[in-house]
Amino acid sequence: MTAQPAPRIATVRVPAKVNLALRVGAPDPGSGYHPLATVFHAVDLTDEVTVRRARRFSLEVTGRFTEGVPADETNLAWQAVVLLRHHYRQTCGVRTPLPVAITLEKNIPVAGGMAGGSADAAGALLAANEVWGNELTIEDLRDIAAELGADVPFALLGGNALGLGRGDELSTVLARGQLHWVFCVSPEGLSTPEVYRAFDRLAGWDQGPTMDTIEAWETPPEPPEDLLQALRSGDAVEVGQHLENDLQEAAVELQPGLRETLAAGADVGALTGIVSGSGPTIALLASSHDHALDISVGMAALRPEVEVFVASGPAPGARVVSTRS
C-alpha cells in the first residue's frame, strides 16, 4: 500500500486548563523551580493552531485575545516547531523539514492562569508533526513538550491528570461526570514568575533554608487525595469542597480586585471559586450547565469590567480537526 502524502496544512484544537488543586513546594536552590502536586482539568475553551508549509517561519495571531501575544520567535508555539524540527533532523532520518507558517486563533485568555501559551505550543507540535509526515508518536511529542514547559504535556493529554515534579510527570485521573464552570477574566494579566516570587515571600521561601526549615524544603508536596476521591464520586459539591491553590494568596495580593470577584461569585450562588493557576482568572464551579449560565449573568451584572465565559470539562487534549493537501 502506498503511504499517504503528508498534508500541506493541519489545524489542531487545544484546550485551556484549570488547576483543581495546586500544591507548591519550596524552590530548588539551584534551579529555582518549585516541586508541584497538581490536578489538571482541561475545559472546552479552546484555541486553534494552524500550521502550513511555507518558505520561511512566521506567526500570525487572530481571535478574541490577541493583545500581548508575541508574533515572533519569542512565542512558545514558534519555539515548539523549531524544537520539533531539531528533533526531526536528529532522530527521524529525514532531511530537515521545510519551515512552516503558524496561525493562532486565540480564545483562551492571555496571562490568565489557563495555560493558553502552553496550549498553543502543544497544538503547534501536533500540527507541525502532521505536515512534516507524522514521523513522531504522541509519546515522542510529550517528551518534547516537557522541554518547553510544565503545562505543555498536559495540553496534549487533556482530560484530568495528576501532575508531579514540575507538573510534567503526568498520570491520568479517573473521574465521573462533567464539571461546569464560569471563568471570570480580569482586564489585566499576571506574570507567573511574579506570582511565584510573591508566593515565596509569603511562605518564607525567599529566605533560604535553615536548620529549622530544611526538612520542609526537601519534602515535596503530597497529592491531594481528598480531591482525587471526590472526582471519582462525580459529585460537584464534594469536588468544590476540595479545590485548593497555594498561589491564590499571592495572586490576590498582587491583584486585590480578585477578592471582590471571588466574593461576587459566592453572592450569585457559585458552589465555590478559586484562582486558576497563577491567576488572575477566577474559576467558579457550578452544579450544572444551567446553573453556570445563571452565574454568568449574575457575574456580568456585579463585575461588568470582568469578561465571563462558560465552559465544561474534562475536555480532550490537543487533536487534529482538519488537514488539507
PDB file of N, CA and C in Angstrom, residues 107-205:
ATOM      1  N   ASN A 107      -8.619  32.093  21.736  1.00  0.00           N
ATOM      2  CA  ASN A 107      -9.858  32.194  22.500  1.00  0.00           C
ATOM      3  C   ASN A 107      -9.622  31.985  23.990  1.00  0.00           C
ATOM      4  N   ILE A 108      -8.426  31.502  24.340  1.00  0.00           N
ATOM      5  CA  ILE A 108      -8.044  31.326  25.742  1.00  0.00           C
ATOM      6  C   ILE A 108      -7.416  32.632  26.220  1.00  0.00           C
ATOM      7  N   PRO A 109      -7.820  33.141  27.386  1.00  0.00           N
ATOM      8  CA  PRO A 109      -7.255  34.397  27.883  1.00  0.00           C
ATOM      9  C   PRO A 109      -5.736  34.361  27.991  1.00  0.00           C
ATOM     10  N   VAL A 110      -5.122  35.506  27.747  1.00  0.00           N
ATOM     11  CA  VAL A 110      -3.665  35.634  27.787  1.00  0.00           C
ATOM     12  C   VAL A 110      -3.244  36.019  29.206  1.00  0.00           C
ATOM     13  N   ALA A 111      -2.161  35.375  29.685  1.00  0.00           N
ATOM     14  CA  ALA A 111      -1.641  35.648  31.038  1.00  0.00           C
ATOM     15  C   ALA A 111      -2.746  35.526  32.079  1.00  0.00           C
ATOM     16  N   GLY A 112      -3.604  34.509  31.909  1.00  0.00           N
ATOM     17  CA  GLY A 112      -4.750  34.354  32.791  1.00  0.00           C
ATOM     18  C   GLY A 112      -4.698  33.153  33.700  1.00  0.00           C
ATOM     19  N   GLY A 113      -3.596  32.385  33.668  1.00  0.00           N
ATOM     20  CA  GLY A 113      -3.512  31.203  34.509  1.00  0.00           C
ATOM     21  C   GLY A 113      -4.229  30.001  33.942  1.00  0.00           C
ATOM     22  N   MET A 114      -4.552  30.031  32.619  1.00  0.00           N
ATOM     23  CA  MET A 114      -5.251  28.917  31.984  1.00  0.00           C
ATOM     24  C   MET A 114      -4.385  28.216  30.943  1.00  0.00           C
ATOM     25  N   ALA A 115      -3.080  28.530  30.937  1.00  0.00           N
ATOM     26  CA  ALA A 115      -2.081  27.848  30.106  1.00  0.00           C
ATOM     27  C   ALA A 115      -2.345  28.001  28.620  1.00  0.00           C
ATOM     28  N   GLY A 116      -2.808  29.185  28.201  1.00  0.00           N
ATOM     29  CA  GLY A 116      -3.054  29.408  26.786  1.00  0.00           C
ATOM     30  C   GLY A 116      -1.802  29.309  25.938  1.00  0.00           C
ATOM     31  N   GLY A 117      -0.689  29.864  26.419  1.00  0.00           N
ATOM     32  CA  GLY A 117       0.560  29.767  25.668  1.00  0.00           C
ATOM     33  C   GLY A 117       1.053  28.341  25.559  1.00  0.00           C
ATOM     34  N   SER A 118       0.923  27.593  26.641  1.00  0.00           N
ATOM     35  CA  SER A 118       1.315  26.185  26.616  1.00  0.00           C
ATOM     36  C   SER A 118       0.409  25.378  25.693  1.00  0.00           C
ATOM     37  N   ALA A 119      -0.886  25.710  25.692  1.00  0.00           N
ATOM     38  CA  ALA A 119      -1.808  25.039  24.782  1.00  0.00           C
ATOM     39  C   ALA A 119      -1.401  25.271  23.334  1.00  0.00           C
ATOM     40  N   ASP A 120      -1.044  26.506  23.014  1.00  0.00           N
ATOM     41  CA  ASP A 120      -0.634  26.814  21.641  1.00  0.00           C
ATOM     42  C   ASP A 120       0.627  26.046  21.254  1.00  0.00           C
ATOM     43  N   ALA A 121       1.561  25.915  22.189  1.00  0.00           N
ATOM     44  CA  ALA A 121       2.777  25.146  21.914  1.00  0.00           C
ATOM     45  C   ALA A 121       2.443  23.692  21.628  1.00  0.00           C
ATOM     46  N   ALA A 122       1.545  23.116  22.427  1.00  0.00           N
ATOM     47  CA  ALA A 122       1.136  21.732  22.202  1.00  0.00           C
ATOM     48  C   ALA A 122       0.452  21.588  20.848  1.00  0.00           C
ATOM     49  N   GLY A 123      -0.416  22.537  20.515  1.00  0.00           N
ATOM     50  CA  GLY A 123      -1.088  22.490  19.229  1.00  0.00           C
ATOM     51  C   GLY A 123      -0.118  22.604  18.071  1.00  0.00           C
ATOM     52  N   ALA A 124       0.890  23.465  18.217  1.00  0.00           N
ATOM     53  CA  ALA A 124       1.889  23.630  17.163  1.00  0.00           C
ATOM     54  C   ALA A 124       2.698  22.354  16.977  1.00  0.00           C
ATOM     55  N   LEU A 125       3.043  21.672  18.069  1.00  0.00           N
ATOM     56  CA  LEU A 125       3.769  20.405  17.959  1.00  0.00           C
ATOM     57  C   LEU A 125       2.964  19.382  17.158  1.00  0.00           C
ATOM     58  N   LEU A 126       1.696  19.234  17.506  1.00  0.00           N
ATOM     59  CA  LEU A 126       0.872  18.216  16.858  1.00  0.00           C
ATOM     60  C   LEU A 126       0.630  18.566  15.392  1.00  0.00           C
ATOM     61  N   ALA A 127       0.364  19.844  15.104  1.00  0.00           N
ATOM     62  CA  ALA A 127       0.087  20.253  13.727  1.00  0.00           C
ATOM     63  C   ALA A 127       1.337  20.155  12.857  1.00  0.00           C
ATOM     64  N   ALA A 128       2.481  20.610  13.363  1.00  0.00           N
ATOM     65  CA  ALA A 128       3.720  20.534  12.580  1.00  0.00           C
ATOM     66  C   ALA A 128       4.117  19.084  12.335  1.00  0.00           C
ATOM     67  N   ASN A 129       3.892  18.225  13.320  1.00  0.00           N
ATOM     68  CA  ASN A 129       4.188  16.807  13.123  1.00  0.00           C
ATOM     69  C   ASN A 129       3.362  16.239  11.969  1.00  0.00           C
ATOM     70  N   GLU A 130       2.120  16.696  11.832  1.00  0.00           N
ATOM     71  CA  GLU A 130       1.272  16.252  10.719  1.00  0.00           C
ATOM     72  C   GLU A 130       1.858  16.672   9.382  1.00  0.00           C
ATOM     73  N   VAL A 131       2.201  17.951   9.240  1.00  0.00           N
ATOM     74  CA  VAL A 131       2.641  18.433   7.923  1.00  0.00           C
ATOM     75  C   VAL A 131       4.058  17.969   7.600  1.00  0.00           C
ATOM     76  N   TRP A 132       4.802  17.522   8.601  1.00  0.00           N
ATOM     77  CA  TRP A 132       6.145  17.007   8.346  1.00  0.00           C
ATOM     78  C   TRP A 132       6.177  15.483   8.216  1.00  0.00           C
ATOM     79  N   GLY A 133       5.017  14.871   8.108  1.00  0.00           N
ATOM     80  CA  GLY A 133       4.982  13.445   7.812  1.00  0.00           C
ATOM     81  C   GLY A 133       4.596  12.541   8.958  1.00  0.00           C
ATOM     82  N   ASN A 134       4.234  13.121  10.110  1.00  0.00           N
ATOM     83  CA  ASN A 134       3.762  12.323  11.242  1.00  0.00           C
ATOM     84  C   ASN A 134       4.768  11.251  11.639  1.00  0.00           C
ATOM     85  N   GLU A 135       6.043  11.643  11.675  1.00  0.00           N
ATOM     86  CA  GLU A 135       7.122  10.700  11.981  1.00  0.00           C
ATOM     87  C   GLU A 135       7.216  10.370  13.472  1.00  0.00           C
ATOM     88  N   LEU A 136       6.703  11.240  14.338  1.00  0.00           N
ATOM     89  CA  LEU A 136       6.842  11.051  15.782  1.00  0.00           C
ATOM     90  C   LEU A 136       5.525  10.623  16.404  1.00  0.00           C
ATOM     91  N   THR A 137       5.610   9.776  17.425  1.00  0.00           N
ATOM     92  CA  THR A 137       4.420   9.323  18.145  1.00  0.00           C
ATOM     93  C   THR A 137       3.990  10.380  19.148  1.00  0.00           C
ATOM     94  N   ILE A 138       2.790  10.210  19.694  1.00  0.00           N
ATOM     95  CA  ILE A 138       2.314  11.149  20.706  1.00  0.00           C
ATOM     96  C   ILE A 138       3.203  11.102  21.944  1.00  0.00           C
ATOM     97  N   GLU A 139       3.775   9.931  22.243  1.00  0.00           N
ATOM     98  CA  GLU A 139       4.702   9.835  23.380  1.00  0.00           C
ATOM     99  C   GLU A 139       5.967  10.656  23.098  1.00  0.00           C
ATOM    100  N   ASP A 140       6.457  10.599  21.852  1.00  0.00           N
ATOM    101  CA  ASP A 140       7.600  11.432  21.484  1.00  0.00           C
ATOM    102  C   ASP A 140       7.269  12.908  21.667  1.00  0.00           C
ATOM    103  N   LEU A 141       6.080  13.302  21.221  1.00  0.00           N
ATOM    104  CA  LEU A 141       5.690  14.710  21.315  1.00  0.00           C
ATOM    105  C   LEU A 141       5.573  15.151  22.779  1.00  0.00           C
ATOM    106  N   ARG A 142       5.117  14.266  23.644  1.00  0.00           N
ATOM    107  CA  ARG A 142       5.018  14.628  25.068  1.00  0.00           C
ATOM    108  C   ARG A 142       6.396  14.833  25.678  1.00  0.00           C
ATOM    109  N   ASP A 143       7.370  14.038  25.250  1.00  0.00           N
ATOM    110  CA  ASP A 143       8.741  14.241  25.740  1.00  0.00           C
ATOM    111  C   ASP A 143       9.272  15.595  25.288  1.00  0.00           C
ATOM    112  N   ILE A 144       9.014  15.954  24.040  1.00  0.00           N
ATOM    113  CA  ILE A 144       9.450  17.261  23.537  1.00  0.00           C
ATOM    114  C   ILE A 144       8.696  18.367  24.263  1.00  0.00           C
ATOM    115  N   ALA A 145       7.400  18.155  24.491  1.00  0.00           N
ATOM    116  CA  ALA A 145       6.582  19.158  25.176  1.00  0.00           C
ATOM    117  C   ALA A 145       7.138  19.481  26.556  1.00  0.00           C
ATOM    118  N   ALA A 146       7.656  18.472  27.254  1.00  0.00           N
ATOM    119  CA  ALA A 146       8.199  18.692  28.597  1.00  0.00           C
ATOM    120  C   ALA A 146       9.408  19.619  28.580  1.00  0.00           C
ATOM    121  N   GLU A 147      10.104  19.690  27.448  1.00  0.00           N
ATOM    122  CA  GLU A 147      11.236  20.608  27.332  1.00  0.00           C
ATOM    123  C   GLU A 147      10.777  22.055  27.220  1.00  0.00           C
ATOM    124  N   LEU A 148       9.520  22.259  26.867  1.00  0.00           N
ATOM    125  CA  LEU A 148       9.000  23.612  26.639  1.00  0.00           C
ATOM    126  C   LEU A 148       8.355  24.216  27.870  1.00  0.00           C
ATOM    127  N   GLY A 149       7.870  23.388  28.779  1.00  0.00           N
ATOM    128  CA  GLY A 149       7.226  23.912  29.978  1.00  0.00           C
ATOM    129  C   GLY A 149       6.334  22.867  30.614  1.00  0.00           C
ATOM    130  N   ALA A 150       6.049  23.061  31.890  1.00  0.00           N
ATOM    131  CA  ALA A 150       5.343  22.039  32.660  1.00  0.00           C
ATOM    132  C   ALA A 150       3.912  21.813  32.190  1.00  0.00           C
ATOM    133  N   ASP A 151       3.255  22.847  31.643  1.00  0.00           N
ATOM    134  CA  ASP A 151       1.856  22.702  31.249  1.00  0.00           C
ATOM    135  C   ASP A 151       1.678  22.140  29.844  1.00  0.00           C
ATOM    136  N   VAL A 152       2.740  22.121  29.034  1.00  0.00           N
ATOM    137  CA  VAL A 152       2.596  21.723  27.632  1.00  0.00           C
ATOM    138  C   VAL A 152       2.236  20.244  27.490  1.00  0.00           C
ATOM    139  N   PRO A 153       2.872  19.318  28.217  1.00  0.00           N
ATOM    140  CA  PRO A 153       2.470  17.912  28.076  1.00  0.00           C
ATOM    141  C   PRO A 153       1.000  17.683  28.408  1.00  0.00           C
ATOM    142  N   PHE A 154       0.477  18.395  29.420  1.00  0.00           N
ATOM    143  CA  PHE A 154      -0.935  18.190  29.756  1.00  0.00           C
ATOM    144  C   PHE A 154      -1.851  18.663  28.637  1.00  0.00           C
ATOM    145  N   ALA A 155      -1.481  19.730  27.942  1.00  0.00           N
ATOM    146  CA  ALA A 155      -2.319  20.202  26.842  1.00  0.00           C
ATOM    147  C   ALA A 155      -2.440  19.146  25.747  1.00  0.00           C
ATOM    148  N   LEU A 156      -1.420  18.326  25.574  1.00  0.00           N
ATOM    149  CA  LEU A 156      -1.512  17.203  24.637  1.00  0.00           C
ATOM    150  C   LEU A 156      -2.417  16.099  25.187  1.00  0.00           C
ATOM    151  N   LEU A 157      -2.332  15.864  26.497  1.00  0.00           N
ATOM    152  CA  LEU A 157      -3.075  14.755  27.107  1.00  0.00           C
ATOM    153  C   LEU A 157      -4.542  15.090  27.307  1.00  0.00           C
ATOM    154  N   GLY A 158      -4.841  16.230  27.940  1.00  0.00           N
ATOM    155  CA  GLY A 158      -6.213  16.626  28.222  1.00  0.00           C
ATOM    156  C   GLY A 158      -6.847  15.794  29.313  1.00  0.00           C
ATOM    157  N   GLY A 159      -8.153  15.929  29.460  1.00  0.00           N
ATOM    158  CA  GLY A 159      -8.889  15.190  30.485  1.00  0.00           C
ATOM    159  C   GLY A 159      -8.593  15.708  31.879  1.00  0.00           C
ATOM    160  N   ASN A 160      -8.414  14.782  32.804  1.00  0.00           N
ATOM    161  CA  ASN A 160      -7.976  15.074  34.168  1.00  0.00           C
ATOM    162  C   ASN A 160      -6.668  14.342  34.406  1.00  0.00           C
ATOM    163  N   ALA A 161      -5.713  15.012  35.047  1.00  0.00           N
ATOM    164  CA  ALA A 161      -4.434  14.350  35.288  1.00  0.00           C
ATOM    165  C   ALA A 161      -3.790  14.886  36.549  1.00  0.00           C
ATOM    166  N   LEU A 162      -3.075  14.008  37.223  1.00  0.00           N
ATOM    167  CA  LEU A 162      -2.242  14.391  38.351  1.00  0.00           C
ATOM    168  C   LEU A 162      -0.858  14.734  37.822  1.00  0.00           C
ATOM    169  N   GLY A 163      -0.353  15.893  38.190  1.00  0.00           N
ATOM    170  CA  GLY A 163       0.973  16.308  37.778  1.00  0.00           C
ATOM    171  C   GLY A 163       1.899  16.432  38.981  1.00  0.00           C
ATOM    172  N   LEU A 164       3.026  15.752  38.921  1.00  0.00           N
ATOM    173  CA  LEU A 164       4.025  15.812  39.981  1.00  0.00           C
ATOM    174  C   LEU A 164       5.335  16.341  39.398  1.00  0.00           C
ATOM    175  N   GLY A 165       6.367  16.426  40.235  1.00  0.00           N
ATOM    176  CA  GLY A 165       7.624  17.013  39.783  1.00  0.00           C
ATOM    177  C   GLY A 165       7.424  18.487  39.506  1.00  0.00           C
ATOM    178  N   ARG A 166       7.726  18.908  38.300  1.00  0.00           N
ATOM    179  CA  ARG A 166       7.447  20.285  37.891  1.00  0.00           C
ATOM    180  C   ARG A 166       6.046  20.420  37.311  1.00  0.00           C
ATOM    181  N   GLY A 167       5.252  19.360  37.444  1.00  0.00           N
ATOM    182  CA  GLY A 167       3.918  19.330  36.874  1.00  0.00           C
ATOM    183  C   GLY A 167       3.854  18.540  35.592  1.00  0.00           C
ATOM    184  N   ASP A 168       5.020  18.082  35.083  1.00  0.00           N
ATOM    185  CA  ASP A 168       5.058  17.378  33.804  1.00  0.00           C
ATOM    186  C   ASP A 168       5.117  15.860  33.951  1.00  0.00           C
ATOM    187  N   GLU A 169       5.160  15.365  35.188  1.00  0.00           N
ATOM    188  CA  GLU A 169       5.095  13.921  35.426  1.00  0.00           C
ATOM    189  C   GLU A 169       3.619  13.558  35.595  1.00  0.00           C
ATOM    190  N   LEU A 170       2.991  13.157  34.500  1.00  0.00           N
ATOM    191  CA  LEU A 170       1.536  13.070  34.438  1.00  0.00           C
ATOM    192  C   LEU A 170       1.024  11.645  34.581  1.00  0.00           C
ATOM    193  N   SER A 171      -0.093  11.517  35.269  1.00  0.00           N
ATOM    194  CA  SER A 171      -0.839  10.261  35.302  1.00  0.00           C
ATOM    195  C   SER A 171      -2.321  10.604  35.226  1.00  0.00           C
ATOM    196  N   THR A 172      -3.052   9.826  34.449  1.00  0.00           N
ATOM    197  CA  THR A 172      -4.472  10.101  34.242  1.00  0.00           C
ATOM    198  C   THR A 172      -5.253   9.893  35.537  1.00  0.00           C
ATOM    199  N   VAL A 173      -6.189  10.796  35.782  1.00  0.00           N
ATOM    200  CA  VAL A 173      -7.046  10.723  36.967  1.00  0.00           C
ATOM    201  C   VAL A 173      -8.417  10.224  36.539  1.00  0.00           C
ATOM    202  N   LEU A 174      -8.885   9.170  37.182  1.00  0.00           N
ATOM    203  CA  LEU A 174     -10.222   8.655  36.901  1.00  0.00           C
ATOM    204  C   LEU A 174     -11.260   9.558  37.554  1.00  0.00           C
ATOM    205  N   ALA A 175     -12.283   9.896  36.790  1.00  0.00           N
ATOM    206  CA  ALA A 175     -13.316  10.794  37.300  1.00  0.00           C
ATOM    207  C   ALA A 175     -14.633  10.453  36.627  1.00  0.00           C
ATOM    208  N   ARG A 176     -15.730  10.820  37.298  1.00  0.00           N
ATOM    209  CA  ARG A 176     -17.062  10.602  36.751  1.00  0.00           C
ATOM    210  C   ARG A 176     -17.708  11.943  36.442  1.00  0.00           C
ATOM    211  N   GLY A 177     -18.498  11.943  35.364  1.00  0.00           N
ATOM    212  CA  GLY A 177     -19.316  13.105  35.059  1.00  0.00           C
ATOM    213  C   GLY A 177     -18.529  14.305  34.565  1.00  0.00           C
ATOM    214  N   GLN A 178     -19.254  15.417  34.446  1.00  0.00           N
ATOM    215  CA  GLN A 178     -18.679  16.675  33.997  1.00  0.00           C
ATOM    216  C   GLN A 178     -18.718  17.704  35.115  1.00  0.00           C
ATOM    217  N   LEU A 179     -17.794  18.654  35.008  1.00  0.00           N
ATOM    218  CA  LEU A 179     -17.812  19.821  35.874  1.00  0.00           C
ATOM    219  C   LEU A 179     -18.118  21.040  35.005  1.00  0.00           C
ATOM    220  N   HIS A 180     -18.933  21.945  35.543  1.00  0.00           N
ATOM    221  CA  HIS A 180     -19.375  23.130  34.793  1.00  0.00           C
ATOM    222  C   HIS A 180     -18.825  24.379  35.478  1.00  0.00           C
ATOM    223  N   TRP A 181     -18.305  25.274  34.658  1.00  0.00           N
ATOM    224  CA  TRP A 181     -17.530  26.406  35.170  1.00  0.00           C
ATOM    225  C   TRP A 181     -17.978  27.732  34.579  1.00  0.00           C
ATOM    226  N   VAL A 182     -17.755  28.777  35.362  1.00  0.00           N
ATOM    227  CA  VAL A 182     -17.798  30.145  34.859  1.00  0.00           C
ATOM    228  C   VAL A 182     -16.416  30.730  35.112  1.00  0.00           C
ATOM    229  N   PHE A 183     -15.752  31.155  34.039  1.00  0.00           N
ATOM    230  CA  PHE A 183     -14.424  31.750  34.155  1.00  0.00           C
ATOM    231  C   PHE A 183     -14.542  33.260  34.040  1.00  0.00           C
ATOM    232  N   CYS A 184     -13.959  33.938  34.992  1.00  0.00           N
ATOM    233  CA  CYS A 184     -14.012  35.395  35.070  1.00  0.00           C
ATOM    234  C   CYS A 184     -12.614  35.931  34.809  1.00  0.00           C
ATOM    235  N   VAL A 185     -12.446  36.619  33.685  1.00  0.00           N
ATOM    236  CA  VAL A 185     -11.135  37.033  33.202  1.00  0.00           C
ATOM    237  C   VAL A 185     -10.903  38.496  33.532  1.00  0.00           C
ATOM    238  N   SER A 186      -9.879  38.771  34.325  1.00  0.00           N
ATOM    239  CA  SER A 186      -9.552  40.143  34.690  1.00  0.00           C
ATOM    240  C   SER A 186      -9.060  40.924  33.479  1.00  0.00           C
ATOM    241  N   PRO A 187      -9.261  42.244  33.473  1.00  0.00           N
ATOM    242  CA  PRO A 187      -8.784  43.044  32.339  1.00  0.00           C
ATOM    243  C   PRO A 187      -7.271  43.102  32.245  1.00  0.00           C
ATOM    244  N   GLU A 188      -6.569  42.819  33.330  1.00  0.00           N
ATOM    245  CA  GLU A 188      -5.110  42.809  33.325  1.00  0.00           C
ATOM    246  C   GLU A 188      -4.611  41.422  33.703  1.00  0.00           C
ATOM    247  N   GLY A 189      -3.539  40.971  33.026  1.00  0.00           N
ATOM    248  CA  GLY A 189      -2.962  39.675  33.322  1.00  0.00           C
ATOM    249  C   GLY A 189      -2.013  39.727  34.506  1.00  0.00           C
ATOM    250  N   LEU A 190      -1.474  38.571  34.837  1.00  0.00           N
ATOM    251  CA  LEU A 190      -0.463  38.464  35.888  1.00  0.00           C
ATOM    252  C   LEU A 190       0.727  37.689  35.333  1.00  0.00           C
ATOM    253  N   SER A 191       1.914  38.091  35.736  1.00  0.00           N
ATOM    254  CA  SER A 191       3.135  37.388  35.362  1.00  0.00           C
ATOM    255  C   SER A 191       3.327  36.194  36.289  1.00  0.00           C
ATOM    256  N   THR A 192       3.454  35.010  35.705  1.00  0.00           N
ATOM    257  CA  THR A 192       3.658  33.808  36.530  1.00  0.00           C
ATOM    258  C   THR A 192       4.901  33.919  37.405  1.00  0.00           C
ATOM    259  N   PRO A 193       6.068  34.340  36.877  1.00  0.00           N
ATOM    260  CA  PRO A 193       7.235  34.488  37.756  1.00  0.00           C
ATOM    261  C   PRO A 193       6.988  35.462  38.907  1.00  0.00           C
ATOM    262  N   GLU A 194       6.242  36.532  38.637  1.00  0.00           N
ATOM    263  CA  GLU A 194       5.960  37.499  39.695  1.00  0.00           C
ATOM    264  C   GLU A 194       5.093  36.882  40.778  1.00  0.00           C
ATOM    265  N   VAL A 195       4.120  36.060  40.379  1.00  0.00           N
ATOM    266  CA  VAL A 195       3.262  35.399  41.360  1.00  0.00           C
ATOM    267  C   VAL A 195       4.083  34.439  42.215  1.00  0.00           C
ATOM    268  N   TYR A 196       4.982  33.696  41.576  1.00  0.00           N
ATOM    269  CA  TYR A 196       5.817  32.766  42.347  1.00  0.00           C
ATOM    270  C   TYR A 196       6.739  33.513  43.308  1.00  0.00           C
ATOM    271  N   ARG A 197       7.259  34.664  42.884  1.00  0.00           N
ATOM    272  CA  ARG A 197       8.102  35.454  43.808  1.00  0.00           C
ATOM    273  C   ARG A 197       7.291  35.917  45.013  1.00  0.00           C
ATOM    274  N   ALA A 198       6.047  36.345  44.766  1.00  0.00           N
ATOM    275  CA  ALA A 198       5.192  36.747  45.882  1.00  0.00           C
ATOM    276  C   ALA A 198       4.868  35.552  46.774  1.00  0.00           C
ATOM    277  N   PHE A 199       4.628  34.403  46.173  1.00  0.00           N
ATOM    278  CA  PHE A 199       4.373  33.190  46.959  1.00  0.00           C
ATOM    279  C   PHE A 199       5.570  32.854  47.843  1.00  0.00           C
ATOM    280  N   ASP A 200       6.779  32.907  47.277  1.00  0.00           N
ATOM    281  CA  ASP A 200       7.977  32.597  48.054  1.00  0.00           C
ATOM    282  C   ASP A 200       8.103  33.537  49.247  1.00  0.00           C
ATOM    283  N   ARG A 201       7.807  34.810  49.011  1.00  0.00           N
ATOM    284  CA  ARG A 201       7.908  35.783  50.103  1.00  0.00           C
ATOM    285  C   ARG A 201       6.878  35.487  51.187  1.00  0.00           C
ATOM    286  N   LEU A 202       5.635  35.218  50.788  1.00  0.00           N
ATOM    287  CA  LEU A 202       4.578  34.958  51.766  1.00  0.00           C
ATOM    288  C   LEU A 202       4.823  33.662  52.531  1.00  0.00           C
ATOM    289  N   ALA A 203       5.418  32.669  51.859  1.00  0.00           N
ATOM    290  CA  ALA A 203       5.675  31.379  52.500  1.00  0.00           C
ATOM    291  C   ALA A 203       6.992  31.352  53.267  1.00  0.00           C
ATOM    292  N   GLY A 204       7.802  32.409  53.108  1.00  0.00           N
ATOM    293  CA  GLY A 204       9.104  32.438  53.756  1.00  0.00           C
ATOM    294  C   GLY A 204      10.184  31.699  53.003  1.00  0.00           C
ATOM    295  N   TRP A 205       9.881  31.260  51.773  1.00  0.00           N
ATOM    296  CA  TRP A 205      10.872  30.525  50.995  1.00  0.00           C
ATOM    297  C   TRP A 205      11.955  31.453  50.440  1.00  0.00           C
TER     298      TRP A 205
END
